[in-house]
Amino acid sequence: MEEYAREPCPWRIVDDCGGAFTMGVIGGGVFQAIKGFRNAPVGIRHRFRGSVNAV
């Protein structure tokens, strides 16, 4: 069943877009950090720097 207790449009759409944007930023940041960590030169210092630089 659908939930009818929420606010009507357009604020509901704006709230949903804000939540989707936040999830995308967090997910994209994690993905880019892992990608930068894996592609950096050997050594924890270089890998951490590559991870931060990729984000």
mmCIF file of C-alpha atoms in Angstrom:
data_model
loop_
_atom_site.group_PDB
_atom_site.id
_atom_site.type_symbol
_atom_site.label_atom_id
_atom_site.label_comp_id
_atom_site.label_asym_id
_atom_site.label_seq_id
_atom_site.Cartn_x
_atom_site.Cartn_y
_atom_site.Cartn_z
ATOM 1 C CA MET A 1 0.000 0.000 0.000
ATOM 2 C CA GLU A 2 1.115 3.521 -0.654
ATOM 3 C CA GLU A 3 1.721 5.958 2.121
ATOM 4 C CA TYR A 4 -0.669 8.926 2.056
ATOM 5 C CA ALA A 5 0.521 10.679 5.217
ATOM 6 C CA ARG A 6 3.460 12.381 3.459
ATOM 7 C CA GLU A 7 3.415 15.916 2.097
ATOM 8 C CA PRO A 8 2.082 16.401 -1.429
ATOM 9 C CA CYS A 9 4.131 17.528 -4.436
ATOM 10 C CA PRO A 10 6.426 19.520 -5.078
ATOM 11 C CA TRP A 11 8.202 19.370 -1.702
ATOM 12 C CA ARG A 12 8.024 15.598 -1.657
ATOM 13 C CA ILE A 13 9.875 15.484 -4.975
ATOM 14 C CA VAL A 14 12.521 17.905 -3.689
ATOM 15 C CA ASP A 15 13.015 15.817 -0.536
ATOM 16 C CA ASP A 16 13.342 12.614 -2.561
ATOM 17 C CA CYS A 17 15.871 14.249 -4.905
ATOM 18 C CA GLY A 18 17.893 15.437 -1.918
ATOM 19 C CA GLY A 19 18.028 11.922 -0.510
ATOM 20 C CA ALA A 20 19.024 10.466 -3.866
ATOM 21 C CA PHE A 21 21.754 13.097 -4.284
ATOM 22 C CA THR A 22 23.134 12.319 -0.833
ATOM 23 C CA MET A 23 23.237 8.584 -1.533
ATOM 24 C CA GLY A 24 24.971 9.257 -4.850
ATOM 25 C CA VAL A 25 27.593 11.489 -3.265
ATOM 26 C CA ILE A 26 28.387 8.960 -0.544
ATOM 27 C CA GLY A 27 28.378 5.978 -2.906
ATOM 28 C CA GLY A 28 30.428 7.799 -5.538
ATOM 29 C CA GLY A 29 32.929 8.963 -2.946
ATOM 30 C CA VAL A 30 33.432 5.434 -1.640
ATOM 31 C CA PHE A 31 33.765 4.078 -5.186
ATOM 32 C CA GLN A 32 36.321 6.711 -6.214
ATOM 33 C CA ALA A 33 38.287 6.232 -2.974
ATOM 34 C CA ILE A 34 38.575 2.481 -3.587
ATOM 35 C CA LYS A 35 39.490 3.083 -7.224
ATOM 36 C CA GLY A 36 42.213 5.575 -6.234
ATOM 37 C CA PHE A 37 43.528 3.211 -3.550
ATOM 38 C CA ARG A 38 43.859 0.360 -6.021
ATOM 39 C CA ASN A 39 45.508 2.434 -8.769
ATOM 40 C CA ALA A 40 48.079 4.161 -6.530
ATOM 41 C CA PRO A 41 51.714 3.035 -6.261
ATOM 42 C CA VAL A 42 52.709 0.474 -3.638
ATOM 43 C CA GLY A 43 52.982 1.691 -0.060
ATOM 44 C CA ILE A 44 50.267 2.672 2.388
ATOM 45 C CA ARG A 45 51.250 6.343 2.282
ATOM 46 C CA HIS A 46 51.002 6.479 -1.518
ATOM 47 C CA ARG A 47 47.799 4.479 -1.532
ATOM 48 C CA PHE A 48 46.140 6.730 1.032
ATOM 49 C CA ARG A 49 47.232 9.817 -0.887
ATOM 50 C CA GLY A 50 45.942 8.312 -4.151
ATOM 51 C CA SER A 51 42.648 7.467 -2.481
ATOM 52 C CA VAL A 52 42.145 11.007 -1.182
ATOM 53 C CA ASN A 53 43.298 12.529 -4.460
ATOM 54 C CA ALA A 54 40.767 10.475 -6.446
ATOM 55 C CA VAL A 55 37.880 11.745 -4.346
#
